[in-house]
Amino acid sequence: MGHHKKGQSVSISDVARVAGVAKSTVSRAFIHPTLVAAPTRERIRRIADEMGFRPSRVARALSTGRTGLVGLVVPTLSNPFFGPLVAAMQQAAEEEDRQIVLMISELSAERETRIVERLSREVDGLIVATSLCEEAFLRKVAKEIPLVLVDRKVGRLASVLIDTPSGVAAIADHLIGMGHRRLCYVSGPPGSWADAPRIAALRTRAEQSGAEIVVAGPIPPTVDAGIEIAETVAAAGVTAVIGYNSATVLGLLHGLGTRGVRVPEDVSVASADDFILLQSTKPAVTVLHLPLEEAGQAAVRMLERLLRGERPGRPVVIGPRLVIRESTLRARPPGQQAGQS
Amino acid sequence: MGHHKKGQSVSISDVARVAGVAKSTVSRAFIHPTLVAAPTRERIRRIADEMGFRPSRVARALSTGRTGLVGLVVPTLSNPFFGPLVAAMQQAAEEEDRQIVLMISELSAERETRIVERLSREVDGLIVATSLCEEAFLRKVAKEIPLVLVDRKVGRLASVLIDTPSGVAAIADHLIGMGHRRLCYVSGPPGSWADAPRIAALRTRAEQSGAEIVVAGPIPPTVDAGIEIAETVAAAGVTAVIGYNSATVLGLLHGLGTRGVRVPEDVSVASADDFILLQSTKPAVTVLHLPLEEAGQAAVRMLERLLRGERPGRPVVIGPRLVIRESTLRARPPGQQAGQS
DNA sequence: TTGAAAGCGCTAACAT
DNA sequence: ATGTTAGCGCTTTCAA
């Protein structure tokens, strides 16, 4: 009763009839070209083309058991981390002639669980970014359907990791190399599993070079919280601070400024991620560039491998790149007063 | 040869056998409950439930011609405008038991056209946000498949519009009401169709109240461009400026600051959108809040109507809400010097 | 109220 | 190298 006729799409039988061959031959001409004699194949293809034949994904799916759909679950799209990630995956999936079914968990582990459960019966494979689900659940799902985790490691499950800890360590190296001896790390949201490894990496680096790490927080990853924590940071007697993410750092920049702490003269500031705004702040902030496009592609490629029945292999680790900008500076020689150059 | 057994899902035939009825009866028990005697229906449902029966979407799709898929096309996910929009649509679609197939055009009209073309043969309906395609093309697509446009109007095609022009006018009213007489509007990217209506609305308002509108730009919607244009704005002799979007405003804030122009004492600043960061700047910025969740829901509901074969009806217009914050202040009485309070 | 059977458009054995 | 046939799992006439 709808108004749309769905363009009476030409079916494989139509093509077969016109070409004077069997449906199966048409089918083969596309799926197993080598099984069809070259002239026949070309003729079929030409005719199909002329007729505007588009094989029905649905029929194919019913017949093969593969839908061509990849489920993608992300916790939110408000965090600028996920936009580029999703975009990259969509592009990569497209090249494999797959479509992305996107679902957003709204940062709720419970909702994510429901979503993954449902999705797992309706797609060929699943990519879950920054999963909040329980390990046991993810393990169970991975047994039922090819699953790639992004930004989360669970046992030997297929995963793509962004090695922020080593990136954060690189920031520390950079700072320590410039004479900083007492650094502050502002940690993120209370439950974040991202912080522990970063802090561990920082402590290792610090010990190796006689520097010291102070941890502030945890705080929510918001600009406001960053502003507030600036108080603590300013009082911590550090010459450099590394923020959990861009929002934190935006807040820090602002909070430190209003407290008369100059960046970078008094305190160097760096961010553990690289939301674009940080390149246009005053001063421009030293950041960790996270190659999210790369991560997205890697995830799709890995899923593709699983779909082919190959073993997951080791997690793919994407290394962030340190981008040094104006907000990090050589530490003042000890004893020199703030304000002097 | 894959490792995943896809959990031998129970089919409708399995349920039928166990329940001792025909497949068709099981099918009816779910799709047309009234056609099945209550006791039979309940028994079937119970058994199906116990067996963990999940009807195959694919089989159903092949049989009915409806996939349950909605195609969603957005130009990018890097712009914070689209995250909440997509999220809202996904949620709304989920409630209708539909899945969202997301595709990103990367701000390319050509790519968008390709995508829409492809998608239109593989989904039940299409939502296209901020389309860059040509009108003629969109009209053609709308004839073939239910299509809802968001943030773009093409003839009588179904659409959801965010009435930024009237919102911008509300900003102007607010400013003019506080004594401002010369306002600057910083326009967005060169080709943007968003600017003309806004500027028209502004001029109308200005004429009505003896105020004056200066247009700066067009400039790319980036922080950097905002910083640069601050020069022009500072020299324009205006007491208030309205920025194309949040990035522009972030840039303006910064650019004006470094030029010694105080906000809001010297110049009031407002933004035509409400990316979250603007509430934590110093000063917090007066913005137009865009109810994107509402827009997303409206789009899905509208598509649902089209899918039922109903007429599109008039475009749904979502009105932005003015959020007044610290960055807009009463204009200085004429003649009073900067620096005085 | 229920059952039987056709068919959606394709793929993949199996046959030739 | 190509044709024949049997499904894939569901919905939907049509019969009973």
PDB file of N, CA and C in Angstrom, chain A residues 298-337:
ATOM      1  N   ALA A 298      42.268  -1.135  11.165  1.00  0.00           N
ATOM      2  CA  ALA A 298      42.830  -2.367  11.711  1.00  0.00           C
ATOM      3  C   ALA A 298      41.721  -3.260  12.254  1.00  0.00           C
ATOM      4  N   ALA A 299      40.761  -2.646  12.913  1.00  0.00           N
ATOM      5  CA  ALA A 299      39.666  -3.420  13.497  1.00  0.00           C
ATOM      6  C   ALA A 299      38.865  -4.129  12.415  1.00  0.00           C
ATOM      7  N   VAL A 300      38.568  -3.412  11.361  1.00  0.00           N
ATOM      8  CA  VAL A 300      37.789  -4.021  10.282  1.00  0.00           C
ATOM      9  C   VAL A 300      38.580  -5.140   9.617  1.00  0.00           C
ATOM     10  N   ARG A 301      39.850  -4.867   9.386  1.00  0.00           N
ATOM     11  CA  ARG A 301      40.674  -5.907   8.766  1.00  0.00           C
ATOM     12  C   ARG A 301      40.737  -7.159   9.639  1.00  0.00           C
ATOM     13  N   MET A 302      40.867  -6.926  10.923  1.00  0.00           N
ATOM     14  CA  MET A 302      40.953  -8.052  11.845  1.00  0.00           C
ATOM     15  C   MET A 302      39.644  -8.837  11.835  1.00  0.00           C
ATOM     16  N   LEU A 303      38.548  -8.132  11.830  1.00  0.00           N
ATOM     17  CA  LEU A 303      37.255  -8.815  11.796  1.00  0.00           C
ATOM     18  C   LEU A 303      37.137  -9.633  10.520  1.00  0.00           C
ATOM     19  N   GLU A 304      37.608  -9.052   9.455  1.00  0.00           N
ATOM     20  CA  GLU A 304      37.542  -9.738   8.165  1.00  0.00           C
ATOM     21  C   GLU A 304      38.304 -11.066   8.252  1.00  0.00           C
ATOM     22  N   ARG A 305      39.404 -11.027   8.942  1.00  0.00           N
ATOM     23  CA  ARG A 305      40.184 -12.254   9.096  1.00  0.00           C
ATOM     24  C   ARG A 305      39.386 -13.293   9.893  1.00  0.00           C
ATOM     25  N   LEU A 306      38.812 -12.850  10.968  1.00  0.00           N
ATOM     26  CA  LEU A 306      37.999 -13.767  11.773  1.00  0.00           C
ATOM     27  C   LEU A 306      36.879 -14.361  10.932  1.00  0.00           C
ATOM     28  N   LEU A 307      36.285 -13.519  10.106  1.00  0.00           N
ATOM     29  CA  LEU A 307      35.160 -13.990   9.292  1.00  0.00           C
ATOM     30  C   LEU A 307      35.608 -15.050   8.299  1.00  0.00           C
ATOM     31  N   ARG A 308      36.873 -14.960   7.923  1.00  0.00           N
ATOM     32  CA  ARG A 308      37.401 -15.966   7.012  1.00  0.00           C
ATOM     33  C   ARG A 308      37.769 -17.241   7.765  1.00  0.00           C
ATOM     34  N   GLY A 309      37.578 -17.203   9.078  1.00  0.00           N
ATOM     35  CA  GLY A 309      37.870 -18.394   9.860  1.00  0.00           C
ATOM     36  C   GLY A 309      39.290 -18.459  10.372  1.00  0.00           C
ATOM     37  N   GLU A 310      40.048 -17.370  10.162  1.00  0.00           N
ATOM     38  CA  GLU A 310      41.416 -17.384  10.654  1.00  0.00           C
ATOM     39  C   GLU A 310      41.459 -17.107  12.154  1.00  0.00           C
ATOM     40  N   ARG A 311      42.564 -17.434  12.751  1.00  0.00           N
ATOM     41  CA  ARG A 311      42.701 -17.209  14.195  1.00  0.00           C
ATOM     42  C   ARG A 311      42.862 -15.702  14.448  1.00  0.00           C
ATOM     43  N   PRO A 312      42.466 -15.278  15.621  1.00  0.00           N
ATOM     44  CA  PRO A 312      42.530 -13.844  15.926  1.00  0.00           C
ATOM     45  C   PRO A 312      43.958 -13.309  15.897  1.00  0.00           C
ATOM     46  N   GLY A 313      44.906 -14.061  16.388  1.00  0.00           N
ATOM     47  CA  GLY A 313      46.263 -13.541  16.458  1.00  0.00           C
ATOM     48  C   GLY A 313      46.401 -12.566  17.611  1.00  0.00           C
ATOM     49  N   ARG A 314      47.555 -12.000  17.725  1.00  0.00           N
ATOM     50  CA  ARG A 314      47.805 -11.112  18.849  1.00  0.00           C
ATOM     51  C   ARG A 314      47.090  -9.784  18.619  1.00  0.00           C
ATOM     52  N   PRO A 315      46.830  -9.090  19.685  1.00  0.00           N
ATOM     53  CA  PRO A 315      46.196  -7.769  19.535  1.00  0.00           C
ATOM     54  C   PRO A 315      47.048  -6.859  18.664  1.00  0.00           C
ATOM     55  N   VAL A 316      46.384  -6.052  17.885  1.00  0.00           N
ATOM     56  CA  VAL A 316      47.106  -5.042  17.109  1.00  0.00           C
ATOM     57  C   VAL A 316      47.285  -3.826  18.000  1.00  0.00           C
ATOM     58  N   VAL A 317      48.482  -3.373  18.114  1.00  0.00           N
ATOM     59  CA  VAL A 317      48.721  -2.221  18.977  1.00  0.00           C
ATOM     60  C   VAL A 317      49.054  -1.002  18.130  1.00  0.00           C
ATOM     61  N   ILE A 318      48.254   0.015  18.290  1.00  0.00           N
ATOM     62  CA  ILE A 318      48.471   1.237  17.547  1.00  0.00           C
ATOM     63  C   ILE A 318      49.216   2.216  18.453  1.00  0.00           C
ATOM     64  N   GLY A 319      50.331   2.697  17.985  1.00  0.00           N
ATOM     65  CA  GLY A 319      51.126   3.600  18.820  1.00  0.00           C
ATOM     66  C   GLY A 319      50.775   5.052  18.565  1.00  0.00           C
ATOM     67  N   PRO A 320      50.468   5.780  19.619  1.00  0.00           N
ATOM     68  CA  PRO A 320      50.205   7.215  19.470  1.00  0.00           C
ATOM     69  C   PRO A 320      51.508   7.937  19.140  1.00  0.00           C
ATOM     70  N   ARG A 321      51.381   9.131  18.642  1.00  0.00           N
ATOM     71  CA  ARG A 321      52.558   9.902  18.259  1.00  0.00           C
ATOM     72  C   ARG A 321      52.575  11.193  19.072  1.00  0.00           C
ATOM     73  N   LEU A 322      53.718  11.500  19.622  1.00  0.00           N
ATOM     74  CA  LEU A 322      53.839  12.704  20.437  1.00  0.00           C
ATOM     75  C   LEU A 322      53.954  13.932  19.549  1.00  0.00           C
ATOM     76  N   VAL A 323      53.062  14.874  19.764  1.00  0.00           N
ATOM     77  CA  VAL A 323      53.126  16.119  18.993  1.00  0.00           C
ATOM     78  C   VAL A 323      53.500  17.251  19.934  1.00  0.00           C
ATOM     79  N   ILE A 324      54.712  17.716  19.795  1.00  0.00           N
ATOM     80  CA  ILE A 324      55.214  18.718  20.731  1.00  0.00           C
ATOM     81  C   ILE A 324      54.817  20.108  20.270  1.00  0.00           C
ATOM     82  N   ARG A 325      54.184  20.832  21.149  1.00  0.00           N
ATOM     83  CA  ARG A 325      53.800  22.202  20.804  1.00  0.00           C
ATOM     84  C   ARG A 325      54.254  23.172  21.902  1.00  0.00           C
ATOM     85  N   GLU A 326      53.586  24.311  21.969  1.00  0.00           N
ATOM     86  CA  GLU A 326      54.134  25.367  22.838  1.00  0.00           C
ATOM     87  C   GLU A 326      53.942  25.157  24.333  1.00  0.00           C
ATOM     88  N   SER A 327      53.025  24.269  24.699  1.00  0.00           N
ATOM     89  CA  SER A 327      52.647  24.209  26.115  1.00  0.00           C
ATOM     90  C   SER A 327      53.657  23.476  26.989  1.00  0.00           C
ATOM     91  N   THR A 328      54.657  22.863  26.365  1.00  0.00           N
ATOM     92  CA  THR A 328      55.689  22.205  27.164  1.00  0.00           C
ATOM     93  C   THR A 328      57.024  22.864  26.892  1.00  0.00           C
ATOM     94  N   LEU A 329      57.713  23.174  27.983  1.00  0.00           N
ATOM     95  CA  LEU A 329      58.932  23.976  27.893  1.00  0.00           C
ATOM     96  C   LEU A 329      59.942  23.408  28.873  1.00  0.00           C
ATOM     97  N   ARG A 330      61.189  23.744  28.649  1.00  0.00           N
ATOM     98  CA  ARG A 330      62.246  23.358  29.588  1.00  0.00           C
ATOM     99  C   ARG A 330      61.879  23.845  30.993  1.00  0.00           C
ATOM    100  N   ALA A 331      62.140  22.989  31.962  1.00  0.00           N
ATOM    101  CA  ALA A 331      61.845  23.367  33.344  1.00  0.00           C
ATOM    102  C   ALA A 331      62.732  24.525  33.765  1.00  0.00           C
ATOM    103  N   ARG A 332      62.181  25.390  34.610  1.00  0.00           N
ATOM    104  CA  ARG A 332      63.010  26.470  35.151  1.00  0.00           C
ATOM    105  C   ARG A 332      64.128  25.863  35.965  1.00  0.00           C
ATOM    106  N   PRO A 333      65.326  26.403  35.862  1.00  0.00           N
ATOM    107  CA  PRO A 333      66.387  25.940  36.760  1.00  0.00           C
ATOM    108  C   PRO A 333      65.904  26.106  38.185  1.00  0.00           C
ATOM    109  N   PRO A 334      66.198  25.173  39.061  1.00  0.00           N
ATOM    110  CA  PRO A 334      65.715  25.247  40.450  1.00  0.00           C
ATOM    111  C   PRO A 334      66.142  26.564  41.068  1.00  0.00           C
ATOM    112  N   GLY A 335      65.281  27.113  41.875  1.00  0.00           N
ATOM    113  CA  GLY A 335      65.632  28.341  42.587  1.00  0.00           C
ATOM    114  C   GLY A 335      65.246  29.592  41.837  1.00  0.00           C
ATOM    115  N   GLN A 336      65.137  29.475  40.522  1.00  0.00           N
ATOM    116  CA  GLN A 336      64.749  30.660  39.755  1.00  0.00           C
ATOM    117  C   GLN A 336      63.290  30.998  40.017  1.00  0.00           C
ATOM    118  N   GLN A 337      62.983  32.232  40.141  1.00  0.00           N
ATOM    119  CA  GLN A 337      61.625  32.615  40.494  1.00  0.00           C
ATOM    120  C   GLN A 337      60.701  32.624  39.294  1.00  0.00           C
TER     121      GLN A 337
END
